């Protein structure tokens, strides 16, 4: 069921979300700024960022089995869970988001 819901969300995302590409940040000397150290993602991070961090990826898989292998992942990976929720037909509910958030907050710092 989650697969069909996420597929519908992905289709909606593709039709409504434009992808903007930006140049790397420039320092005052004209050099590309160094990326910030990778911080632990939060509930407000993109799905891609949540999946990139092993501990939060495990949390997503716990609450949304199969999400990391979903064939439409490229279409919704830049969205947050809150962005996808209204498109999920209730599969990604406020209760699920709250549970994911609690699990993320329970992770050790760092």
mmCIF file of C-alpha atoms in Angstrom:
data_model
loop_
_atom_site.group_PDB
_atom_site.id
_atom_site.type_symbol
_atom_site.label_atom_id
_atom_site.label_comp_id
_atom_site.label_asym_id
_atom_site.label_seq_id
_atom_site.Cartn_x
_atom_site.Cartn_y
_atom_site.Cartn_z
ATOM 1 C CA UNK A 1 0.000 0.000 0.000
ATOM 2 C CA UNK A 2 2.803 2.408 0.847
ATOM 3 C CA UNK A 3 4.229 1.850 -2.636
ATOM 4 C CA UNK A 4 1.070 2.976 -4.403
ATOM 5 C CA UNK A 5 0.653 5.935 -2.079
ATOM 6 C CA UNK A 6 4.228 7.085 -2.528
ATOM 7 C CA UNK A 7 3.918 6.577 -6.282
ATOM 8 C CA UNK A 8 0.918 8.898 -6.304
ATOM 9 C CA UNK A 9 2.849 11.391 -4.202
ATOM 10 C CA UNK A 10 5.795 11.162 -6.553
ATOM 11 C CA UNK A 11 3.579 11.770 -9.573
ATOM 12 C CA UNK A 12 2.062 14.807 -7.894
ATOM 13 C CA UNK A 13 5.509 16.046 -6.923
ATOM 14 C CA UNK A 14 6.828 15.685 -10.452
ATOM 15 C CA UNK A 15 3.926 17.637 -11.856
ATOM 16 C CA UNK A 16 4.048 20.423 -9.275
ATOM 17 C CA UNK A 17 7.605 20.786 -8.025
ATOM 18 C CA UNK A 18 10.271 22.478 -10.143
ATOM 19 C CA UNK A 19 13.838 21.520 -9.436
ATOM 20 C CA UNK A 20 16.150 24.495 -9.193
ATOM 21 C CA UNK A 21 19.874 24.119 -9.557
ATOM 22 C CA UNK A 22 22.108 26.564 -7.805
ATOM 23 C CA UNK A 23 25.795 27.332 -7.998
ATOM 24 C CA UNK A 24 27.954 26.566 -4.962
ATOM 25 C CA UNK A 25 28.216 29.307 -2.387
ATOM 26 C CA UNK A 26 31.136 31.616 -2.949
ATOM 27 C CA UNK A 27 33.325 32.960 -0.203
ATOM 28 C CA UNK A 28 34.450 36.589 -0.226
ATOM 29 C CA UNK A 29 37.632 35.492 -2.022
ATOM 30 C CA UNK A 30 35.643 33.924 -4.860
ATOM 31 C CA UNK A 31 36.317 30.319 -3.852
ATOM 32 C CA UNK A 32 33.571 27.811 -3.270
ATOM 33 C CA UNK A 33 32.676 27.692 0.395
ATOM 34 C CA UNK A 34 33.462 24.450 2.199
ATOM 35 C CA UNK A 35 30.366 22.388 2.995
ATOM 36 C CA UNK A 36 29.243 22.432 6.600
ATOM 37 C CA UNK A 37 29.840 19.317 8.655
ATOM 38 C CA UNK A 38 27.039 16.830 8.191
ATOM 39 C CA UNK A 39 24.577 17.247 11.018
ATOM 40 C CA UNK A 40 22.042 14.651 12.096
ATOM 41 C CA UNK A 41 18.887 15.147 10.020
ATOM 42 C CA UNK A 42 15.651 16.247 11.664
ATOM 43 C CA UNK A 43 11.992 15.665 10.886
ATOM 44 C CA UNK A 44 12.208 18.792 8.699
ATOM 45 C CA UNK A 45 15.001 17.333 6.550
ATOM 46 C CA UNK A 46 14.335 15.997 3.083
ATOM 47 C CA UNK A 47 13.608 12.313 2.699
ATOM 48 C CA UNK A 48 16.912 12.037 0.813
ATOM 49 C CA UNK A 49 18.797 13.467 3.797
ATOM 50 C CA UNK A 50 16.955 11.196 6.221
ATOM 51 C CA UNK A 51 17.898 8.178 4.097
ATOM 52 C CA UNK A 52 21.537 9.286 3.779
ATOM 53 C CA UNK A 53 22.093 9.070 7.545
ATOM 54 C CA UNK A 54 22.060 5.362 8.578
ATOM 55 C CA UNK A 55 20.271 5.837 11.899
ATOM 56 C CA UNK A 56 17.455 7.952 10.447
ATOM 57 C CA UNK A 57 17.218 5.665 7.402
ATOM 58 C CA UNK A 58 16.522 2.774 9.778
ATOM 59 C CA UNK A 59 13.830 4.843 11.476
ATOM 60 C CA UNK A 60 12.152 5.622 8.140
ATOM 61 C CA UNK A 61 12.251 1.943 7.174
ATOM 62 C CA UNK A 62 10.746 1.011 10.554
ATOM 63 C CA UNK A 63 7.754 3.313 10.049
ATOM 64 C CA UNK A 64 7.544 3.258 6.225
ATOM 65 C CA UNK A 65 8.803 -0.166 5.127
ATOM 66 C CA UNK A 66 10.320 -0.149 1.648
ATOM 67 C CA UNK A 67 10.651 3.613 1.303
ATOM 68 C CA UNK A 68 14.386 3.477 0.581
ATOM 69 C CA UNK A 69 13.859 1.104 -2.353
ATOM 70 C CA UNK A 70 10.743 2.740 -3.779
ATOM 71 C CA UNK A 71 11.031 3.086 -7.571
ATOM 72 C CA UNK A 72 9.637 6.638 -7.453
ATOM 73 C CA UNK A 73 12.056 7.777 -4.728
ATOM 74 C CA UNK A 74 13.857 10.176 -7.099
ATOM 75 C CA UNK A 75 10.598 12.088 -7.558
ATOM 76 C CA UNK A 76 9.867 12.632 -3.853
ATOM 77 C CA UNK A 77 13.300 12.393 -2.197
ATOM 78 C CA UNK A 78 13.766 16.169 -2.041
ATOM 79 C CA UNK A 79 10.457 16.610 -0.195
ATOM 80 C CA UNK A 80 9.970 16.414 3.553
ATOM 81 C CA UNK A 81 7.609 13.938 5.170
ATOM 82 C CA UNK A 82 5.235 16.829 5.843
ATOM 83 C CA UNK A 83 5.321 17.701 2.122
ATOM 84 C CA UNK A 84 4.459 14.128 1.101
ATOM 85 C CA UNK A 85 1.853 13.539 3.835
ATOM 86 C CA UNK A 86 -1.067 15.336 2.136
ATOM 87 C CA UNK A 87 -0.406 13.320 -1.016
ATOM 88 C CA UNK A 88 -0.179 9.951 0.760
ATOM 89 C CA UNK A 89 -3.854 9.254 1.305
ATOM 90 C CA UNK A 90 -3.271 9.004 5.045
ATOM 91 C CA UNK A 91 -0.367 6.541 4.955
ATOM 92 C CA UNK A 92 2.001 9.241 6.173
ATOM 93 C CA UNK A 93 -0.186 10.619 8.930
ATOM 94 C CA UNK A 94 0.566 13.095 11.678
ATOM 95 C CA UNK A 95 0.859 10.085 14.001
ATOM 96 C CA UNK A 96 3.523 8.474 11.798
ATOM 97 C CA UNK A 97 5.438 11.743 11.483
ATOM 98 C CA UNK A 98 5.273 12.238 15.257
ATOM 99 C CA UNK A 99 6.590 8.711 15.851
ATOM 100 C CA UNK A 100 9.443 9.228 13.370
ATOM 101 C CA UNK A 101 10.267 12.561 14.996
ATOM 102 C CA UNK A 102 10.351 10.982 18.468
ATOM 103 C CA UNK A 103 12.681 8.229 17.269
ATOM 104 C CA UNK A 104 14.990 10.760 15.600
ATOM 105 C CA UNK A 105 15.086 12.900 18.750
ATOM 106 C CA UNK A 106 15.953 9.805 20.802
ATOM 107 C CA UNK A 107 19.115 9.211 18.753
ATOM 108 C CA UNK A 108 22.411 10.096 20.424
ATOM 109 C CA UNK A 109 23.777 13.516 19.515
ATOM 110 C CA UNK A 110 26.464 13.732 16.899
#
